Coordinates of C-alpha atoms in Angstrom, one line a residue:
X1 CA 5.0 -42.4 -40.1
X2 CA 3.8 -38.9 -40.9
X3 CA 1.4 -40.4 -43.6
X4 CA 0.0 -42.7 -41.1
X5 CA -0.5 -39.9 -38.6
X6 CA -2.2 -37.8 -41.3
X7 CA -4.5 -40.7 -42.3
X8 CA -5.5 -41.2 -38.6
X9 CA -6.2 -37.5 -38.0
X10 CA -8.5 -37.5 -41.2
X11 CA -10.3 -40.6 -39.8
X12 CA -10.8 -39.1 -36.4
X13 CA -12.1 -35.9 -38.0
X14 CA -14.4 -37.8 -40.3
X15 CA -15.8 -39.9 -37.3
X16 CA -16.3 -36.7 -35.2
X17 CA -18.2 -35.1 -38.1
X18 CA -20.4 -38.2 -38.5
X19 CA -21.0 -38.3 -34.8
X20 CA -21.9 -34.6 -34.6
X21 CA -24.2 -34.8 -37.6
X22 CA -25.9 -37.9 -36.0
X23 CA -26.5 -36.1 -32.7
X24 CA -27.9 -33.0 -34.4
X25 CA -30.1 -35.1 -36.5
X26 CA -31.5 -37.0 -33.5
X27 CA -32.1 -33.9 -31.4
X28 CA -33.8 -32.2 -34.3
X29 CA -36.0 -35.3 -35.1
X30 CA -37.2 -35.2 -31.4
X31 CA -38.1 -31.6 -31.6
X32 CA -39.8 -32.0 -34.9
X33 CA -42.0 -34.9 -33.5
X34 CA -42.9 -32.8 -30.4
X35 CA -43.7 -29.7 -32.8
X36 CA -45.9 -31.9 -35.0
X37 CA -48.0 -33.1 -32.1
X38 CA -48.3 -29.6 -30.7
X39 CA -49.6 -28.1 -34.2
X40 CA -52.0 -31.0 -35.0
X41 CA -53.5 -30.4 -31.6
X42 CA -54.5 -26.9 -32.4
X43 CA -55.0 -27.3 -36.3
X44 CA -58.5 -27.1 -37.4
X45 CA -59.9 -30.5 -38.3
X46 CA -62.2 -29.0 -41.0
X47 CA -59.1 -28.2 -43.1
X48 CA -58.5 -31.9 -43.8
X49 CA -59.9 -32.5 -47.2
X50 CA -58.9 -34.9 -49.8
X51 CA -58.3 -32.6 -52.9
X52 CA -55.7 -30.1 -54.1
X53 CA -56.2 -28.0 -50.9
X54 CA -55.4 -31.0 -48.8
X55 CA -52.0 -31.1 -50.3
X56 CA -51.3 -27.5 -49.9
X57 CA -52.3 -27.7 -46.2
X58 CA -50.1 -30.8 -45.7
X59 CA -47.1 -29.0 -47.3
X60 CA -47.8 -25.8 -45.2
X61 CA -48.2 -28.0 -42.1
X62 CA -44.7 -29.7 -42.6
X63 CA -43.0 -26.3 -43.1
X64 CA -44.8 -24.9 -40.0
X65 CA -43.7 -27.9 -38.0
X66 CA -40.1 -27.5 -39.2
X67 CA -40.2 -23.9 -38.0
X68 CA -41.5 -24.6 -34.7
X69 CA -38.9 -27.2 -34.3
X70 CA -36.3 -24.7 -35.2
X71 CA -37.8 -22.2 -32.7
X72 CA -37.5 -24.8 -30.0
X73 CA -33.9 -25.5 -30.9
X74 CA -33.2 -21.8 -30.6
X75 CA -34.8 -21.7 -27.2
X76 CA -32.8 -24.8 -26.0
X77 CA -29.6 -23.6 -27.5
X78 CA -28.3 -21.2 -24.7
X79 CA -29.3 -23.7 -21.8
X80 CA -27.7 -26.6 -23.5
X81 CA -24.5 -24.7 -24.1
X82 CA -24.4 -23.5 -20.4
X83 CA -25.0 -27.1 -19.0
X84 CA -22.5 -28.5 -21.4
X85 CA -19.8 -26.2 -20.2
X86 CA -20.4 -27.1 -16.7
X87 CA -20.5 -30.9 -17.5
X88 CA -17.1 -30.6 -19.3
X89 CA -15.7 -28.9 -16.3
X90 CA -16.8 -31.4 -13.9
X91 CA -15.9 -34.5 -16.0
X92 CA -13.1 -33.4 -18.3
X93 CA -11.6 -36.9 -18.9
X94 CA -14.9 -38.9 -18.9
X95 CA -15.0 -41.2 -21.9
X96 CA -18.8 -41.2 -22.1
X97 CA -19.1 -37.5 -22.7
X98 CA -16.3 -37.1 -25.2
X99 CA -19.1 -36.4 -27.8
X100 CA -19.9 -33.2 -25.9
X101 CA -17.3 -30.8 -27.1
X102 CA -16.9 -27.3 -28.3
X103 CA -17.2 -28.4 -31.9
X104 CA -20.6 -29.7 -31.3
X105 CA -21.7 -26.5 -29.5
X106 CA -20.4 -24.3 -32.4
X107 CA -22.2 -26.5 -35.0
X108 CA -25.5 -26.4 -33.1
X109 CA -25.2 -22.5 -33.0
X110 CA -24.4 -22.3 -36.7
X111 CA -27.3 -24.6 -37.5
X112 CA -29.6 -22.7 -35.5
X113 CA -28.7 -19.5 -37.2
X114 CA -28.8 -21.0 -40.7
X115 CA -32.3 -22.7 -40.1
X116 CA -33.6 -19.6 -38.5
X117 CA -32.8 -17.5 -41.6
X118 CA -34.0 -20.3 -43.9
X119 CA -37.4 -20.5 -42.0
X120 CA -37.8 -16.7 -41.6
X121 CA -37.0 -15.6 -45.2
X122 CA -37.9 -18.7 -47.3
X123 CA -40.0 -21.4 -45.8
X124 CA -42.7 -19.4 -44.0
X125 CA -43.1 -16.8 -46.8
X126 CA -43.5 -19.8 -49.2
X127 CA -46.0 -21.6 -46.9
X128 CA -48.1 -18.4 -46.6
X129 CA -48.2 -17.5 -50.3
X130 CA -48.7 -21.2 -51.4
X131 CA -51.6 -21.4 -49.0
X132 CA -53.2 -18.2 -50.3
X133 CA -52.3 -18.9 -54.0
X134 CA -54.8 -19.8 -56.7
X135 CA -52.7 -19.8 -59.8
X136 CA -52.4 -17.0 -62.5
X137 CA -55.4 -16.3 -64.6
X138 CA -55.3 -18.1 -67.9
X139 CA -53.2 -21.1 -66.7
X140 CA -54.5 -24.5 -65.9
X141 CA -55.4 -24.7 -62.2
X142 CA -53.3 -27.1 -60.1
X143 CA -50.3 -27.5 -57.9
X144 CA -48.0 -26.4 -60.6
X145 CA -49.7 -23.1 -61.1
X146 CA -50.0 -22.4 -57.5
X147 CA -46.2 -23.0 -57.1
X148 CA -45.5 -20.7 -59.9
X149 CA -47.4 -18.0 -58.4
X150 CA -45.8 -18.5 -55.1
X151 CA -42.3 -18.3 -56.5
X152 CA -43.2 -15.1 -58.4
X153 CA -44.5 -13.6 -55.0
X154 CA -41.3 -14.7 -53.2
X155 CA -39.1 -12.9 -55.8
X156 CA -41.2 -9.8 -55.7
X157 CA -41.0 -9.9 -51.8
X158 CA -37.2 -10.5 -52.0
X159 CA -36.8 -7.4 -54.3
X160 CA -39.0 -5.3 -51.9
X161 CA -36.9 -6.3 -48.8
X162 CA -33.7 -5.7 -50.9
X163 CA -34.9 -2.2 -51.6
X164 CA -35.9 -1.4 -48.1
X165 CA -32.5 -2.6 -46.8
X166 CA -30.8 -0.4 -49.3
X167 CA -32.8 2.7 -48.3
X168 CA -32.2 1.9 -44.6
X169 CA -28.5 1.4 -45.2
X170 CA -28.3 4.8 -47.1
X171 CA -30.1 6.6 -44.3
X172 CA -28.1 5.0 -41.4
X173 CA -24.6 4.7 -42.9
X174 CA -24.2 6.6 -46.2
X175 CA -20.8 5.2 -47.0
X176 CA -19.5 3.8 -50.2
X177 CA -17.9 0.8 -48.5
X178 CA -21.1 -0.1 -46.8
X179 CA -23.1 0.3 -49.9
X180 CA -20.8 -1.9 -51.9
X181 CA -20.8 -4.6 -49.1
X182 CA -24.5 -5.0 -49.8
X183 CA -23.5 -6.7 -53.0
X184 CA -22.1 -9.5 -51.0
X185 CA -25.4 -11.4 -50.5
X186 CA -24.1 -14.2 -48.3
X187 CA -21.4 -12.7 -46.2
X188 CA -23.0 -9.2 -45.5
X189 CA -26.6 -8.9 -46.7
X190 CA -28.2 -11.8 -45.1
X191 CA -26.3 -11.4 -41.7
X192 CA -27.2 -7.6 -41.8
X193 CA -30.9 -8.5 -42.6
X194 CA -31.0 -11.0 -39.8
X195 CA -29.4 -8.5 -37.5
X196 CA -32.3 -6.1 -38.2
X197 CA -34.8 -9.0 -37.5
X198 CA -32.9 -9.9 -34.3
X199 CA -33.1 -6.2 -33.1
X200 CA -36.8 -6.2 -33.8
X201 CA -37.2 -9.4 -32.0
X202 CA -35.3 -8.0 -29.0
X203 CA -37.6 -5.0 -29.0
X204 CA -40.8 -7.2 -29.1
X205 CA -39.3 -9.2 -26.2
X206 CA -38.6 -5.8 -24.4
X207 CA -42.4 -5.2 -24.9
X208 CA -43.7 -8.7 -24.1
X209 CA -41.5 -9.9 -21.2
X210 CA -42.5 -7.3 -18.6
X211 CA -46.0 -7.7 -19.3
X212 CA -45.6 -11.5 -19.2
X213 CA -43.8 -11.3 -15.9
X214 CA -46.7 -9.6 -14.2
X215 CA -49.3 -11.8 -16.1
X216 CA -47.6 -14.9 -14.9
X217 CA -49.1 -14.4 -11.4
X218 CA -52.6 -14.3 -12.9
X219 CA -52.0 -17.3 -15.1
X220 CA -50.7 -19.5 -12.4
X221 CA -53.6 -18.4 -10.2
X222 CA -56.0 -19.6 -12.8
X223 CA -54.2 -23.0 -13.1
X224 CA -53.7 -23.6 -9.4
X225 CA -56.3 -24.0 -6.6
X226 CA -56.4 -20.9 -4.4
X227 CA -56.6 -21.3 -0.6
X228 CA -60.2 -21.0 0.7
X229 CA -60.1 -18.3 3.5
X230 CA -63.5 -17.3 5.0
X231 CA -65.3 -19.0 2.0
X232 CA -68.3 -21.5 1.9
X233 CA -67.7 -23.4 -1.1
X234 CA -70.8 -25.5 -0.6
X235 CA -73.0 -22.4 -0.4
X236 CA -71.3 -21.0 -3.5
X237 CA -71.9 -24.3 -5.5
X238 CA -75.5 -24.3 -4.4
X239 CA -76.1 -20.7 -5.7
X240 CA -74.4 -21.5 -9.0
X241 CA -76.5 -24.6 -9.3
X242 CA -79.8 -22.5 -8.9
X243 CA -78.5 -19.9 -11.4
X244 CA -77.6 -22.7 -13.9
X245 CA -81.3 -24.2 -13.6
X246 CA -82.8 -20.8 -14.0
X247 CA -80.9 -20.0 -17.1
X248 CA -81.7 -23.5 -18.6
X249 CA -85.5 -22.8 -17.9
X250 CA -85.2 -19.4 -19.6
X251 CA -83.5 -20.9 -22.6
X252 CA -86.1 -23.6 -22.9
X253 CA -89.0 -21.1 -22.6
X254 CA -87.7 -18.7 -25.3
X255 CA -88.7 -19.0 -28.9
X256 CA -86.3 -19.7 -31.5
X257 CA -87.2 -16.5 -33.4
X258 CA -85.2 -14.3 -30.9
X259 CA -81.8 -15.7 -31.9
X260 CA -79.6 -13.1 -30.2
X261 CA -81.3 -13.5 -26.8
X262 CA -80.8 -17.4 -27.0
X263 CA -77.2 -16.9 -27.9
X264 CA -76.5 -14.6 -25.1
X265 CA -78.2 -16.8 -22.6
X266 CA -76.2 -19.9 -23.7
X267 CA -73.0 -17.9 -23.5
X268 CA -74.0 -16.9 -20.0
X269 CA -74.9 -20.5 -19.2
X270 CA -71.5 -21.6 -20.5
X271 CA -69.8 -19.1 -18.2
X272 CA -71.8 -20.3 -15.3
X273 CA -70.9 -24.0 -15.8
X274 CA -67.3 -23.0 -16.2
X275 CA -67.4 -21.2 -12.8
X276 CA -69.2 -24.2 -11.4
X277 CA -66.5 -26.5 -12.5
X278 CA -63.8 -24.3 -11.0
X279 CA -65.7 -24.3 -7.7
X280 CA -66.0 -28.1 -7.6
X281 CA -62.3 -28.5 -8.4
X282 CA -61.5 -26.2 -5.5
X283 CA -63.8 -28.2 -3.3
X284 CA -62.2 -31.6 -4.3
X285 CA -58.6 -30.4 -3.9
X286 CA -56.6 -31.5 -0.8
X287 CA -55.6 -29.2 2.0
X288 CA -51.9 -29.5 0.9
X289 CA -52.8 -28.4 -2.6
X290 CA -54.9 -25.4 -1.5
X291 CA -52.7 -24.2 1.4
X292 CA -49.2 -25.1 0.3
X293 CA -48.8 -25.4 -3.4
X294 CA -50.5 -22.1 -4.4
X295 CA -48.5 -19.9 -2.0
X296 CA -45.2 -21.7 -2.8
X297 CA -45.6 -21.1 -6.5
X298 CA -46.6 -17.4 -6.0
X299 CA -43.4 -16.9 -3.9
X300 CA -41.3 -18.8 -6.4
X301 CA -42.5 -16.6 -9.2
X302 CA -41.9 -13.5 -7.1
X303 CA -38.3 -14.7 -6.3
X304 CA -37.5 -15.4 -10.0
X305 CA -38.8 -12.1 -11.1
X306 CA -36.8 -10.2 -8.4
X307 CA -33.7 -12.1 -9.2
X308 CA -34.1 -11.2 -13.0
X309 CA -34.6 -7.4 -12.2
X310 CA -31.5 -7.5 -9.7
X311 CA -29.4 -9.2 -12.4
X312 CA -30.3 -6.5 -14.9
X313 CA -29.6 -3.7 -12.4
X314 CA -26.1 -5.3 -11.7
X315 CA -25.5 -5.6 -15.4
X316 CA -26.3 -1.9 -15.8
X317 CA -23.6 -1.1 -13.2
X318 CA -21.1 -3.5 -15.0
X319 CA -21.7 -1.8 -18.3
X320 CA -20.9 1.6 -16.7
X321 CA -17.5 0.4 -15.3
X322 CA -16.4 -2.6 -17.4
X323 CA -16.2 -2.7 -21.3
X324 CA -16.1 -6.6 -21.1
X325 CA -19.8 -6.6 -19.9
X326 CA -20.8 -5.7 -23.5
X327 CA -22.4 -8.5 -25.4
X328 CA -19.8 -8.0 -28.2
X329 CA -16.9 -7.7 -25.9
X330 CA -13.9 -9.8 -25.4
X331 CA -14.2 -13.5 -25.9
X332 CA -14.3 -15.8 -22.9
X333 CA -12.0 -18.8 -22.1
X334 CA -13.9 -21.1 -24.4
X335 CA -16.3 -24.0 -23.7
X336 CA -15.1 -26.4 -21.0
X337 CA -12.1 -24.1 -19.8
X338 CA -13.9 -22.1 -16.9
X339 CA -17.1 -21.7 -15.3
X340 CA -19.0 -18.6 -16.5
X341 CA -20.9 -18.3 -13.3
X342 CA -19.5 -17.2 -9.9
X343 CA -21.5 -19.9 -8.1
X344 CA -20.5 -22.6 -10.4
X345 CA -23.0 -25.5 -11.2
X346 CA -25.7 -23.9 -9.0
X347 CA -25.4 -20.5 -10.7
X348 CA -25.6 -22.1 -14.2
X349 CA -28.7 -24.0 -13.0
X350 CA -30.1 -20.7 -11.9
X351 CA -29.2 -19.1 -15.3
X352 CA -31.0 -21.8 -17.2
X353 CA -34.1 -21.6 -14.9
X354 CA -34.2 -17.8 -15.6
X355 CA -33.9 -18.2 -19.3
X356 CA -36.7 -20.6 -19.6
X357 CA -38.8 -18.4 -17.2
X358 CA -38.2 -15.4 -19.4
X359 CA -39.2 -17.3 -22.5
X360 CA -42.4 -18.6 -21.0
X361 CA -43.2 -15.0 -19.7
X362 CA -42.5 -13.5 -23.1
X363 CA -45.0 -15.9 -24.8
X364 CA -47.5 -15.3 -22.1
X365 CA -47.0 -11.5 -22.6
X366 CA -47.1 -11.8 -26.3
X367 CA -50.6 -13.4 -26.3
X368 CA -51.6 -11.0 -23.6
X369 CA -51.2 -7.9 -25.7
X370 CA -54.3 -6.5 -27.3
X371 CA -52.6 -6.2 -30.8
X372 CA -51.6 -10.1 -30.8
X373 CA -54.7 -11.3 -28.9
X374 CA -56.3 -12.6 -32.2
X375 CA -53.2 -14.7 -32.7
X376 CA -54.0 -17.0 -29.8
X377 CA -54.5 -20.5 -31.0
X378 CA -57.4 -22.6 -30.1
X379 CA -57.6 -26.3 -29.7
X380 CA -58.9 -27.9 -33.0
X381 CA -60.0 -24.6 -34.3
X382 CA -56.9 -22.8 -35.6
X383 CA -56.5 -22.1 -39.4
X384 CA -53.3 -22.7 -41.1
X385 CA -52.8 -19.1 -41.9
X386 CA -52.9 -18.4 -38.1
X387 CA -50.6 -21.3 -37.4
X388 CA -48.1 -19.8 -39.8
X389 CA -48.3 -16.5 -38.1
X390 CA -47.8 -18.1 -34.7
X391 CA -44.9 -20.1 -35.8
X392 CA -43.2 -16.9 -37.3
X393 CA -43.9 -14.9 -34.1
X394 CA -42.5 -17.7 -31.9
X395 CA -39.4 -18.0 -34.2
X396 CA -38.7 -14.4 -33.9
X397 CA -39.0 -14.4 -30.1
X398 CA -37.0 -17.6 -29.7
X399 CA -34.2 -16.5 -32.0
X400 CA -33.9 -13.2 -30.1
X401 CA -33.9 -15.0 -26.6
X402 CA -30.2 -15.8 -26.6
X403 CA -29.4 -12.2 -27.5
X404 CA -31.7 -10.8 -24.9
X405 CA -30.3 -13.0 -22.2
X406 CA -26.7 -11.9 -23.0
X407 CA -27.7 -8.4 -23.3
X408 CA -29.4 -8.2 -20.0
X409 CA -26.6 -10.0 -18.2
X410 CA -28.8 -13.0 -17.3
X411 CA -25.9 -15.2 -18.5
X412 CA -22.1 -14.5 -19.4
X413 CA -22.0 -17.1 -22.0
X414 CA -20.7 -15.7 -25.3
X415 CA -22.9 -15.5 -28.2
X416 CA -21.5 -17.9 -30.9
X417 CA -22.0 -18.1 -34.8
X418 CA -23.9 -15.4 -36.4
X419 CA -25.6 -14.5 -33.0
X420 CA -22.5 -12.7 -31.9
X421 CA -21.9 -10.8 -35.2
X422 CA -24.8 -8.4 -34.8
X423 CA -23.4 -4.8 -35.1
X424 CA -25.8 -3.3 -32.7
X425 CA -24.5 -5.4 -29.9
X426 CA -21.4 -3.3 -29.9
X427 CA -23.2 -0.1 -29.5
X428 CA -23.0 1.0 -25.8
X429 CA -25.9 3.3 -25.8
X430 CA -28.3 0.8 -27.3
X431 CA -27.3 -2.0 -24.9
X432 CA -27.5 0.5 -21.8
X433 CA -30.9 1.8 -22.9
X434 CA -32.2 -1.7 -23.5
X435 CA -31.2 -2.6 -19.9
X436 CA -32.6 0.5 -18.5
X437 CA -36.0 0.2 -20.3
X438 CA -36.3 -3.6 -19.3
X439 CA -35.8 -2.7 -15.5
X440 CA -38.0 0.2 -15.5
X441 CA -40.9 -1.4 -17.5
X442 CA -40.7 -4.6 -15.5
X443 CA -40.7 -2.7 -12.2
X444 CA -43.8 -0.6 -13.2
X445 CA -45.6 -3.6 -14.5
X446 CA -45.1 -5.4 -11.2
X447 CA -46.1 -2.3 -9.2
X448 CA -49.2 -2.0 -11.3
X449 CA -50.0 -5.6 -10.7
X450 CA -49.6 -5.8 -7.0
X451 CA -51.3 -2.3 -6.4
X452 CA -54.5 -3.2 -8.6
X453 CA -56.5 -4.3 -5.6
X454 CA -55.5 -1.1 -3.6
X455 CA -56.4 1.0 -6.6
X456 CA -59.8 -0.6 -6.9
X457 CA -60.6 0.0 -3.2
X458 CA -59.6 3.6 -3.7
X459 CA -61.8 3.9 -6.7
X460 CA -64.7 2.5 -4.8
X461 CA -63.9 4.9 -1.8
X462 CA -64.0 7.9 -4.1
X463 CA -66.9 6.7 -6.0
X464 CA -65.1 6.6 -9.3
X465 CA -66.0 3.0 -9.9
X466 CA -69.6 4.0 -10.7
X467 CA -68.4 6.4 -13.5
X468 CA -66.3 3.5 -14.9
X469 CA -69.2 1.1 -14.8
X470 CA -71.6 3.5 -16.4
X471 CA -69.1 4.1 -19.2
X472 CA -68.8 0.4 -19.8
X473 CA -72.5 0.0 -19.9
X474 CA -72.8 2.8 -22.3
X475 CA -70.3 1.1 -24.5
X476 CA -72.1 -2.1 -24.4
X477 CA -75.4 -0.4 -25.3
X478 CA -73.8 1.4 -28.4
X479 CA -73.1 -1.9 -30.1
X480 CA -76.3 -3.9 -29.5
X481 CA -77.1 -7.0 -31.6
X482 CA -80.3 -6.8 -33.7
X483 CA -82.7 -9.6 -34.3
X484 CA -81.0 -10.5 -37.7
X485 CA -77.7 -11.0 -36.0
X486 CA -76.0 -8.0 -37.2
X487 CA -74.7 -5.2 -34.9
X488 CA -76.9 -2.1 -34.5
X489 CA -75.3 1.3 -33.7
X490 CA -77.4 3.7 -31.7

């Protein structure tokens, strides 16, 4: 009887492993297909040749798609875990959700950590160096020569990163035990390196998310139709139409020798046509869309932002009085045993909405920063190099999202797998400083956003706007295009 029981347990374990592997494969396949369509939408069509470069671009495209799918999986990881915990609490004995268990959740967290490391340290550097490689001098040109050069560059990059980590470890923790632990590549070195990358990703989120939270109001205002209060759209469209016709006549009357004048007028004509399209869209919009949707969305964004700041403020108070509020504190009751939110399923749904809202805001803030403005992808006009850079940036942000959400107290779900092994999560001063900086910077960005109109009116009343406009015109005159297309400095 004991032998039969052991065989049945083995069979159940085998079937559960097969079921979990199938679920993970299907989820990743869906994410991969969606990521492929997203990348091909932005990829430059001129990169599609039928030669050696086409093979290199195709391989880089597949690796970038894989990385973007892993990023999407990292974003969905925490919301999927939270909703799974609530479903298991509501239907503990339901036969149709037996596949949704703690083993599957832990497996997804481990796979997300493994694939994030693989993409960040192997696949994306390989795709970049492979795309830029030409083969060593003296060797026969081809795919093999480019692969050889790429592998050599990867080895040199690995040695460089190893040296940097050794130096950082010696400066931070000059201990013989910690130095010897770096010899353990799999158990310590890679998790330590990924912990550093996660810390940099959280710092990047700390920079991007407050900017994105204030920028979301502008973005949604551009996407939605604003209410027409004391505005005559017909008159504005008529004026814009006359301006468009005047610019078209000026372009037709200019000679082709003055190229920079024609280019400036064409750009101005394009801007006028864009404004005309927006005005026509506002005119065609229904009264419900103009007067109800826009205010409702703005109020919803304000509520979500306020709740996020309030949760961070409450988490700061909890950190000061309760040690279990630390991200690397005591472990919870486990998946499916107790609700992690005070308000049950409603609180869990609110946490999921806030997590997605923070991710979208961080992406918007990332592309709003001047330093990363050139990274913004354009439809059908994005090179593979820029696509690789965008995929790496999104991967860093998405991998740090669960850590940031737990650090800020947006959710109480414990970080599983390697995500909960980061050493800096147990440092009280780092976690408290992170929460304080997030609350202060977000509040300042929102104040700056909502008081911009008041500041502009004050500048106009004090006459400071004239000084600002003169400085702007002086800067524009400094870099004036010449007739041959180059910029002429005065």
